[in-house]
JSON list of C-alpha atoms and ligand atoms in Angstrom, two decimals:
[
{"chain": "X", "resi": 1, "resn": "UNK", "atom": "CA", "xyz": [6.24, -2.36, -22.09]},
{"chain": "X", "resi": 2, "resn": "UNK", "atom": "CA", "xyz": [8.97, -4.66, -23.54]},
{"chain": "X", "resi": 3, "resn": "UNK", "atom": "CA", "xyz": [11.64, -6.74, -22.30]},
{"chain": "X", "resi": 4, "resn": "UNK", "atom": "CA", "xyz": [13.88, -4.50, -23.22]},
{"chain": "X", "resi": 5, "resn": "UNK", "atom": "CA", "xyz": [12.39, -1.66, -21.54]},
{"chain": "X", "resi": 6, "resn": "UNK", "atom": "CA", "xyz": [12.19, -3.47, -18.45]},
{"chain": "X", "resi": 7, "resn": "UNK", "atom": "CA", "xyz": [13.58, -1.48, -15.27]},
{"chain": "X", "resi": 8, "resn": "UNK", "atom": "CA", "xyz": [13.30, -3.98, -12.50]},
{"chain": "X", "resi": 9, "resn": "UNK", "atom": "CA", "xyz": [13.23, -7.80, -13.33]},
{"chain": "X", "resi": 10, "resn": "UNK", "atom": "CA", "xyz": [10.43, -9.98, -13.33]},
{"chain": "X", "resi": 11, "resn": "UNK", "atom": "CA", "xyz": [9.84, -11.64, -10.12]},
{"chain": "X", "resi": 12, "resn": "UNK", "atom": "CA", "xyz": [9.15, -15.69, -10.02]},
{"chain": "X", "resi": 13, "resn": "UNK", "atom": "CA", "xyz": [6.72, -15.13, -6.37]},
{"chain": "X", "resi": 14, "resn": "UNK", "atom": "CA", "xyz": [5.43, -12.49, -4.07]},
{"chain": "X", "resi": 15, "resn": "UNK", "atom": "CA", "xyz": [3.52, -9.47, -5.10]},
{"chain": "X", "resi": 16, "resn": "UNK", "atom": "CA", "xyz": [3.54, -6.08, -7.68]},
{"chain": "X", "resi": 17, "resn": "UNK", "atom": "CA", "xyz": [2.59, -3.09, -6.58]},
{"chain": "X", "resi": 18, "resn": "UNK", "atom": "CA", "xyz": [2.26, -1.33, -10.06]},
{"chain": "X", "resi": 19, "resn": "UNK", "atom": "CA", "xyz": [1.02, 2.37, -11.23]},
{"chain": "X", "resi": 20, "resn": "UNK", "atom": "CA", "xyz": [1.74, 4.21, -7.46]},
{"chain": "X", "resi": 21, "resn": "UNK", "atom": "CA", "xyz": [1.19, 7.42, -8.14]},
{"chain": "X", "resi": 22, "resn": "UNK", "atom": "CA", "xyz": [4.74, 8.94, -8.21]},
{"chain": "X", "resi": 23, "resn": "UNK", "atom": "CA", "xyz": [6.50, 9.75, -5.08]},
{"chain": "X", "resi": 24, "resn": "UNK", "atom": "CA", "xyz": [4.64, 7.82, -3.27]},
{"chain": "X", "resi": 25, "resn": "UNK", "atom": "CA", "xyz": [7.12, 4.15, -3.32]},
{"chain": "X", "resi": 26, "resn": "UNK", "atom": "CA", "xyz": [8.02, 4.91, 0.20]},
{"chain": "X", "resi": 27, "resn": "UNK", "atom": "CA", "xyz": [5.16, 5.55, 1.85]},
{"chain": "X", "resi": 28, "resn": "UNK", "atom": "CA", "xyz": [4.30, 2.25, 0.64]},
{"chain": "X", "resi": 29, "resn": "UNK", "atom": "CA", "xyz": [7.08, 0.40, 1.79]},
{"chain": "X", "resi": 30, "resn": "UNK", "atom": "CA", "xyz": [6.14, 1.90, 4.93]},
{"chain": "X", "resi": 31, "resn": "UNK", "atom": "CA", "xyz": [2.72, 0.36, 4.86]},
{"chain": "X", "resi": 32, "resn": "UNK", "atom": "CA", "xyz": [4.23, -3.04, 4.59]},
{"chain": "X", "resi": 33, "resn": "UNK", "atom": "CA", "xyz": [6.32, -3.11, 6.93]},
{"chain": "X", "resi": 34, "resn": "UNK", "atom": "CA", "xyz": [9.57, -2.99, 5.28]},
{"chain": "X", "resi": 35, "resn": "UNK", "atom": "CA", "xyz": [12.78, -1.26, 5.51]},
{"chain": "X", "resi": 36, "resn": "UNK", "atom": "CA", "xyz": [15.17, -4.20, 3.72]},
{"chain": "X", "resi": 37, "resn": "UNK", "atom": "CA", "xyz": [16.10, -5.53, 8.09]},
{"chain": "X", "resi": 38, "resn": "UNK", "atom": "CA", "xyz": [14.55, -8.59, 7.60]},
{"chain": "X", "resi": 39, "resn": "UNK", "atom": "CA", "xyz": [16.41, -9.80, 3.95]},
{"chain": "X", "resi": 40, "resn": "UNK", "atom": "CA", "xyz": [13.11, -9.56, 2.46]},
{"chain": "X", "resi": 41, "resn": "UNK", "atom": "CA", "xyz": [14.05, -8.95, -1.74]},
{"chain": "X", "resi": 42, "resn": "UNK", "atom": "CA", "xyz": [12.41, -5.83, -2.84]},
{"chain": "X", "resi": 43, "resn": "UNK", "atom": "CA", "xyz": [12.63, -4.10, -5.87]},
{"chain": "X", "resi": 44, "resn": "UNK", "atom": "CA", "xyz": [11.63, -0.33, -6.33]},
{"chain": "X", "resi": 45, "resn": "UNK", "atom": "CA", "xyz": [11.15, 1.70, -9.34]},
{"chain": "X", "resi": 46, "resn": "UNK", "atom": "CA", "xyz": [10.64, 5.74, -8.66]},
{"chain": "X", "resi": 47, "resn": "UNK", "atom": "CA", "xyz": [9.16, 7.92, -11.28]},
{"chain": "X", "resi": 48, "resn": "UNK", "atom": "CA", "xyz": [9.52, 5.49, -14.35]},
{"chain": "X", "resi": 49, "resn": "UNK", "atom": "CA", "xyz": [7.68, 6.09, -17.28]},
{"chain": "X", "resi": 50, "resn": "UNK", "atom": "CA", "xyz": [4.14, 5.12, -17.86]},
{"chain": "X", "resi": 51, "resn": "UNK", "atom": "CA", "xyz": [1.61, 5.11, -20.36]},
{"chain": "X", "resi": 52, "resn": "UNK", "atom": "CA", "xyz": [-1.08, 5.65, -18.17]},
{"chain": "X", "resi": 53, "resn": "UNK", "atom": "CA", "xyz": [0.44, 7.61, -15.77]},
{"chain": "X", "resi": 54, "resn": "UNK", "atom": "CA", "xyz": [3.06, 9.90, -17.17]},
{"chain": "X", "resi": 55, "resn": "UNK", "atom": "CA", "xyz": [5.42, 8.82, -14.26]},
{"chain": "X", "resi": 56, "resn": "UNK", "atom": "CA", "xyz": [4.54, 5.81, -11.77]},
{"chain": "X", "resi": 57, "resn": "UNK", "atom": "CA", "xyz": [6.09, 3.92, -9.12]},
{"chain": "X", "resi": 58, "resn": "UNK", "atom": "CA", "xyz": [6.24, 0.67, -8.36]},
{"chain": "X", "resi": 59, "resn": "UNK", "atom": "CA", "xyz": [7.25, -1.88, -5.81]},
{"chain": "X", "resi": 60, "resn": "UNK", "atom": "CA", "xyz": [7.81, -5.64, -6.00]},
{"chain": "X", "resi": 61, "resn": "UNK", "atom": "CA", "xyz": [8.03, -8.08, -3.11]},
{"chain": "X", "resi": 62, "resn": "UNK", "atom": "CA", "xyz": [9.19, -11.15, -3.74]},
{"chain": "X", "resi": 63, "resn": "UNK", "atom": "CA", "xyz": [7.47, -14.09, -1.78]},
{"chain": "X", "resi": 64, "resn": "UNK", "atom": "CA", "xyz": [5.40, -11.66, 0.01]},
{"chain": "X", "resi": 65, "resn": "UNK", "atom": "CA", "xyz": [1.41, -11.63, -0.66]},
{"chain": "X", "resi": 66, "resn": "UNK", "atom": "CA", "xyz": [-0.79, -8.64, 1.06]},
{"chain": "X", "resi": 67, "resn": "UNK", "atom": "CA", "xyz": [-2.84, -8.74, 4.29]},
{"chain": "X", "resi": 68, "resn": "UNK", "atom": "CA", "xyz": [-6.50, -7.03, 3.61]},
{"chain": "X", "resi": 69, "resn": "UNK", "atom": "CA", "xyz": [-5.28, -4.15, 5.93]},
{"chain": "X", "resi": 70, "resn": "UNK", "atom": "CA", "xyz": [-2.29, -3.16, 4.02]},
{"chain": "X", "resi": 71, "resn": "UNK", "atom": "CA", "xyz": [-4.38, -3.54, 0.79]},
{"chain": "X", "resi": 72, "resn": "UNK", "atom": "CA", "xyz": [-6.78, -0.65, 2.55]},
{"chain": "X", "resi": 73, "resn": "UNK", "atom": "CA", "xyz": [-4.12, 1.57, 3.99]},
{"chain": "X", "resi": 74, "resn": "UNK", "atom": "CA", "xyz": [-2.79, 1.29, 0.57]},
{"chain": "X", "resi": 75, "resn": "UNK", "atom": "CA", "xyz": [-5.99, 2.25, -1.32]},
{"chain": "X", "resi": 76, "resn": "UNK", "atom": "CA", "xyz": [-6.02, 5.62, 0.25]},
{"chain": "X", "resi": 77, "resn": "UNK", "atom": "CA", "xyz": [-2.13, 6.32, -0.21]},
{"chain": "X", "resi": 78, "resn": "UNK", "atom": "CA", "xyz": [-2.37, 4.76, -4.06]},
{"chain": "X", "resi": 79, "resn": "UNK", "atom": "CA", "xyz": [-5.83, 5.05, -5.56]},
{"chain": "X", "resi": 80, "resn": "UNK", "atom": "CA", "xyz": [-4.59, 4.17, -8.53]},
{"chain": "X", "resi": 81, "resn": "UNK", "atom": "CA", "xyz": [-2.21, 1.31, -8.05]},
{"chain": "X", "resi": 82, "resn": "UNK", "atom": "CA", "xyz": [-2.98, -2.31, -8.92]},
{"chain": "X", "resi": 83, "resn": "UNK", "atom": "CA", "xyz": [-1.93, -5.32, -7.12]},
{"chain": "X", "resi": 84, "resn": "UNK", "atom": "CA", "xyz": [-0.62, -8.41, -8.86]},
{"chain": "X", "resi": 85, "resn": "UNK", "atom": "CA", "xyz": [-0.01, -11.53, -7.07]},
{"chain": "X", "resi": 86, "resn": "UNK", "atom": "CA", "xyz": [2.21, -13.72, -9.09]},
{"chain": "X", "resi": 87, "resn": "UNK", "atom": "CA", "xyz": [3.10, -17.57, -8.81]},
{"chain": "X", "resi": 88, "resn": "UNK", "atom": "CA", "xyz": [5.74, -19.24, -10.97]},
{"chain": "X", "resi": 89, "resn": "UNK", "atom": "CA", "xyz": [6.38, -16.04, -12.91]},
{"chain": "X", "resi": 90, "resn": "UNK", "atom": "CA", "xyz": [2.70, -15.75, -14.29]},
{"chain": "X", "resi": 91, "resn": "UNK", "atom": "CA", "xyz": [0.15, -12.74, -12.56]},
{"chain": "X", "resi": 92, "resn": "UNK", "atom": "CA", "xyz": [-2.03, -15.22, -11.00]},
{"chain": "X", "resi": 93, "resn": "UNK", "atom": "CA", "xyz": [-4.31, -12.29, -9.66]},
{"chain": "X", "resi": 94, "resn": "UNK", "atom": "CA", "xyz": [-4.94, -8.81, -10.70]},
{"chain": "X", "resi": 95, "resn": "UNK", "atom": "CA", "xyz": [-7.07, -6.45, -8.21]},
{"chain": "X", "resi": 96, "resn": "UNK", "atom": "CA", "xyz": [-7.30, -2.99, -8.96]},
{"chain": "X", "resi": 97, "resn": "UNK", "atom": "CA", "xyz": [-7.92, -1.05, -5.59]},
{"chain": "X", "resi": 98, "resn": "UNK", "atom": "CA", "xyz": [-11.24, 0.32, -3.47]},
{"chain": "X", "resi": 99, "resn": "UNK", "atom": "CA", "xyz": [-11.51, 2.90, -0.83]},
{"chain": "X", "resi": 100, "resn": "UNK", "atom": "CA", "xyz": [-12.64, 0.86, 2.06]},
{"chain": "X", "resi": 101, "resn": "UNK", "atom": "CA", "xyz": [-15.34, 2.18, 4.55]},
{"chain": "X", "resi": 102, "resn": "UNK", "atom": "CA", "xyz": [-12.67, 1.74, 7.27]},
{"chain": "X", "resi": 103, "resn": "UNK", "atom": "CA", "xyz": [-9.19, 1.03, 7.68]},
{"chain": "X", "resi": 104, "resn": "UNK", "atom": "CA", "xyz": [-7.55, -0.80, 10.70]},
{"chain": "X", "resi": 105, "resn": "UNK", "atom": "CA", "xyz": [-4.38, -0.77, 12.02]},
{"chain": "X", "resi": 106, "resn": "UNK", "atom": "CA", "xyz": [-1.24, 0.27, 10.22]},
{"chain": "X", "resi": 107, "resn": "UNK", "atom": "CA", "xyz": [-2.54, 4.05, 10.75]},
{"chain": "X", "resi": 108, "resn": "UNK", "atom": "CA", "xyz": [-1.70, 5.41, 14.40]},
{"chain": "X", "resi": 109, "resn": "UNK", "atom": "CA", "xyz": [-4.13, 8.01, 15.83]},
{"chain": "X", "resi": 110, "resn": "UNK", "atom": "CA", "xyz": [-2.25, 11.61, 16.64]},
{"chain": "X", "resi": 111, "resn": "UNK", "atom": "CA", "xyz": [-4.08, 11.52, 19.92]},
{"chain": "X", "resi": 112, "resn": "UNK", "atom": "CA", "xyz": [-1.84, 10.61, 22.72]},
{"chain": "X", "resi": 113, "resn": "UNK", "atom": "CA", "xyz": [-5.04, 9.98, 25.29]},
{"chain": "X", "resi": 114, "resn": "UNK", "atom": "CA", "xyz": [-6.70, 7.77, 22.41]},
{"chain": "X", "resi": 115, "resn": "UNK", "atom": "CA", "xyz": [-7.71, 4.15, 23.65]},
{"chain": "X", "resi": 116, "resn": "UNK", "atom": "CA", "xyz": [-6.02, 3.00, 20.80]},
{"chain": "X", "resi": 117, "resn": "UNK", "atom": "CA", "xyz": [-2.88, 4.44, 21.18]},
{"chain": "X", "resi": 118, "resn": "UNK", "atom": "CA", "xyz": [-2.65, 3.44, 24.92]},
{"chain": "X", "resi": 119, "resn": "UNK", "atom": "CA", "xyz": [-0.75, 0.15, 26.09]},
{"chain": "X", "resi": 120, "resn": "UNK", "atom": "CA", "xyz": [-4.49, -1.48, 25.10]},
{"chain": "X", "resi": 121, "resn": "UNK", "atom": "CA", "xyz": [-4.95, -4.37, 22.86]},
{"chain": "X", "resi": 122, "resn": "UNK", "atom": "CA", "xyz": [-6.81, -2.12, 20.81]},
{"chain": "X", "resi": 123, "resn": "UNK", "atom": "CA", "xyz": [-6.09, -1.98, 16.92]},
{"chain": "X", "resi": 124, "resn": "UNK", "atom": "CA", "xyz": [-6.69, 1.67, 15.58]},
{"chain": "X", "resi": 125, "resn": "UNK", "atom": "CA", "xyz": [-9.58, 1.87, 13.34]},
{"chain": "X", "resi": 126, "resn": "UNK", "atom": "CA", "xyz": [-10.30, 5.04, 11.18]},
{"chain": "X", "resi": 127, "resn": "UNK", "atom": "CA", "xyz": [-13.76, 5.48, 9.37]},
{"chain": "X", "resi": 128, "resn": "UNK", "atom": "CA", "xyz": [-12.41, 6.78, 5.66]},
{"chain": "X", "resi": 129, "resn": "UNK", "atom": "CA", "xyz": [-14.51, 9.89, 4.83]},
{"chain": "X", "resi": 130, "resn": "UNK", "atom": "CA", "xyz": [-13.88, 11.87, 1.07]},
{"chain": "X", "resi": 131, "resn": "UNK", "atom": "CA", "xyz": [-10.85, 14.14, 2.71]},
{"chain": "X", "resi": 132, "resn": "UNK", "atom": "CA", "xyz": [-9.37, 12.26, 5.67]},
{"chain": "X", "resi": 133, "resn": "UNK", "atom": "CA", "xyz": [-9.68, 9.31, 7.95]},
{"chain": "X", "resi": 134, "resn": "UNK", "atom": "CA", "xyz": [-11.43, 9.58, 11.39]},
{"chain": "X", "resi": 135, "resn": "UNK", "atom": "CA", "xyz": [-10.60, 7.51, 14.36]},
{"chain": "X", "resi": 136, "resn": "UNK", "atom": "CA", "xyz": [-13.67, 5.73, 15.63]},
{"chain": "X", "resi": 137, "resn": "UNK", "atom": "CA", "xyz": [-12.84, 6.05, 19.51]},
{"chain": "X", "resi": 138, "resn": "UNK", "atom": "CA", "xyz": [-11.89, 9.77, 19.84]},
{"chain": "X", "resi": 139, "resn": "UNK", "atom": "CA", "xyz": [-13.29, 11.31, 16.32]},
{"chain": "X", "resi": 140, "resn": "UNK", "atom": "CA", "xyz": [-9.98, 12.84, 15.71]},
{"chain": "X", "resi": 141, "resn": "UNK", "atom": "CA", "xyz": [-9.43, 13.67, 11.95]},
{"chain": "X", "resi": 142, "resn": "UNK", "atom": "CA", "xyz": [-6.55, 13.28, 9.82]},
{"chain": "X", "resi": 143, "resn": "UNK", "atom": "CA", "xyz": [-6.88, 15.59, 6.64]},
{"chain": "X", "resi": 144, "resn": "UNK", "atom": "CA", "xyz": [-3.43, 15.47, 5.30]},
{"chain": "X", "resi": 145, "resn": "UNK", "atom": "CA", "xyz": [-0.55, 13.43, 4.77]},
{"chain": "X", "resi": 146, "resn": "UNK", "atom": "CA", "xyz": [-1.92, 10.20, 5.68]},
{"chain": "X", "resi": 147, "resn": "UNK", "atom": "CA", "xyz": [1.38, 8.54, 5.05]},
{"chain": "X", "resi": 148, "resn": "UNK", "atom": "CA", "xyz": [2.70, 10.52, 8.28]},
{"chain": "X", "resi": 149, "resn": "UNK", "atom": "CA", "xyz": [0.88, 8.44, 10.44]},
{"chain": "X", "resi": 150, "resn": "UNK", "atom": "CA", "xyz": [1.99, 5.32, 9.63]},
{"chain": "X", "resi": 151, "resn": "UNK", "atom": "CA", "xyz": [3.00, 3.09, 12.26]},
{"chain": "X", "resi": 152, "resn": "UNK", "atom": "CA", "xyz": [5.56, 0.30, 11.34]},
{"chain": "X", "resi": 153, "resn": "UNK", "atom": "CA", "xyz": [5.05, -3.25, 13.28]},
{"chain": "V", "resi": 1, "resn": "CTP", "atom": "N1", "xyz": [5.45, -8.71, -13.26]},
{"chain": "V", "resi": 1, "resn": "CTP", "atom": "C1", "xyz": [6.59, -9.09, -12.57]},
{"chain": "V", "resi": 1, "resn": "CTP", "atom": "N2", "xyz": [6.98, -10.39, -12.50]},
{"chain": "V", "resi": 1, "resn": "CTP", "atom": "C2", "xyz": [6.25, -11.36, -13.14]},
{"chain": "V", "resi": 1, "resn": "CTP", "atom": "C3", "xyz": [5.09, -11.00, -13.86]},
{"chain": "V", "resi": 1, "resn": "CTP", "atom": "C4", "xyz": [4.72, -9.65, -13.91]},
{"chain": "V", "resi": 1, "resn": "CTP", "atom": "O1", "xyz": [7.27, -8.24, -11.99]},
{"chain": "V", "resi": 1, "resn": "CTP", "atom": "N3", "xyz": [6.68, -12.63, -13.07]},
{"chain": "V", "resi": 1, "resn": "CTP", "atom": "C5", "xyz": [5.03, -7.29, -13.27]},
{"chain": "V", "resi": 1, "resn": "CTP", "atom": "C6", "xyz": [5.05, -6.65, -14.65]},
{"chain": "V", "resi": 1, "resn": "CTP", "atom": "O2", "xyz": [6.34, -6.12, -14.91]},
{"chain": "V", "resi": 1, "resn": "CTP", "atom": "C7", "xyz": [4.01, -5.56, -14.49]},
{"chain": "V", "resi": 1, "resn": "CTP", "atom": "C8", "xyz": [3.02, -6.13, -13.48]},
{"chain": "V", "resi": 1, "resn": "CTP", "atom": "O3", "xyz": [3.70, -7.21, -12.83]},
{"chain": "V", "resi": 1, "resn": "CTP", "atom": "O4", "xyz": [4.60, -4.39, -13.92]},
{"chain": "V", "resi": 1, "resn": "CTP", "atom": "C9", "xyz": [1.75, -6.62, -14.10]},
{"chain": "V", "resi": 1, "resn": "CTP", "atom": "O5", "xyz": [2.06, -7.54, -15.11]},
{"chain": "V", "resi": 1, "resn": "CTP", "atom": "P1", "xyz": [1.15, -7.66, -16.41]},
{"chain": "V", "resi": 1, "resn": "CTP", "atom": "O6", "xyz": [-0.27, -7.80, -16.02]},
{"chain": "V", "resi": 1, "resn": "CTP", "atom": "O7", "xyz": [1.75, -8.71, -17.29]},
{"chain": "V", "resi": 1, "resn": "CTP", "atom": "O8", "xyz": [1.45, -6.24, -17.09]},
{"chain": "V", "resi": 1, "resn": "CTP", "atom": "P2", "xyz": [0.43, -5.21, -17.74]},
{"chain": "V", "resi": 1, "resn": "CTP", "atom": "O9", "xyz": [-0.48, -5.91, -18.67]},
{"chain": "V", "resi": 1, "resn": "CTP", "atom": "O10", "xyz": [1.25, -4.08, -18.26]},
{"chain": "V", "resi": 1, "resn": "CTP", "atom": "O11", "xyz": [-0.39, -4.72, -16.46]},
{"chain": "V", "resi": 1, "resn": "CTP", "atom": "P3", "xyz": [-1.59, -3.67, -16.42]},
{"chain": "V", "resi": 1, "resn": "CTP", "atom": "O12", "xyz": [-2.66, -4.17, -17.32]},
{"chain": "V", "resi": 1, "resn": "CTP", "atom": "O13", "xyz": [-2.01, -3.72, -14.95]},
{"chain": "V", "resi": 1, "resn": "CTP", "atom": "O14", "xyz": [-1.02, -2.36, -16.81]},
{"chain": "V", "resi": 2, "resn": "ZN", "atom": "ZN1", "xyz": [-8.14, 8.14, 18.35]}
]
């Protein structure tokens, strides 16, 4: 893409969430937390043209680099994004994204009577099958809309 084309500035640190599948810039905010209450500098782009993609999202945090949790939760809401960490303007790292075996925290379980859900210091922790996530104390599935149970820290 050049300059010219470019939609939201280059950012000097922090980290680029790029090729989101489209629609899907929220949810991924949600995943890290942020909502703009803590002055963190954020920059969106919904549905902007891509090569690759048709239409993408994408979602830049400055001075902001990714836990290993939010990098899994993420894998299974984008598939396809890529994660670029970037120092002094340059992308220091690249990292295309895996589904992970399992995914903990970030995802609440829907079960009410779940350990994890309970007033326990227990993180949730979901075994990621090919259609869902399952919670590894009470088995309950999630099929759809993953991004649903999200649950901000
Ligand atoms: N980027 C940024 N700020 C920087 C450097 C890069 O916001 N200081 C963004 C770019 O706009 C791009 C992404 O980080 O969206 C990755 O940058 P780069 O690897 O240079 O772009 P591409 O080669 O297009 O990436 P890819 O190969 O992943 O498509
Ligand atoms: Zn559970």
């Amino acid at each position: 893409m050049s300059d010219h084309e470019l939609r939201v500035s280059k950012i000097r640190n922090g980290t680029v969430i790029d090729h989101i599948r489209a629609g899907q810039a929220l949810n991924v905010l949600a995943i890290l937390g942020i909502d703009g209450s803590d002055g963190e500098e954020v920059s969106v782009g919904m549905n902007v043209p891509s090569d690759r993609m048709g239409r993408k999202d994408i979602v830049k945090v400055e001075g902001k680099e990714l836990s290993q949790n939010e990098v899994d939760v993420l894998s299974l809401i984008a598939p396809d994004a890529s994660i670029n960490i970037i120092r002094e303007y340059e992308v220091a790292e690249k990292h295309r994204l895996e589904r992970p075996e399992y995914v903990v925290g970030i995802l609440s379980c829907p079960n009410s009577n779940c350990i994890s859900t309970e007033d326990e210091p227990v993180d949730s922790k979901f075994e990621v099958l090919s259609d869902g996530v399952r919670c590894e104390y009470c088995e309950t599935i999630i099929r759809d809309d993953l991004a649903a149970h999200i649950s901000v820290k």
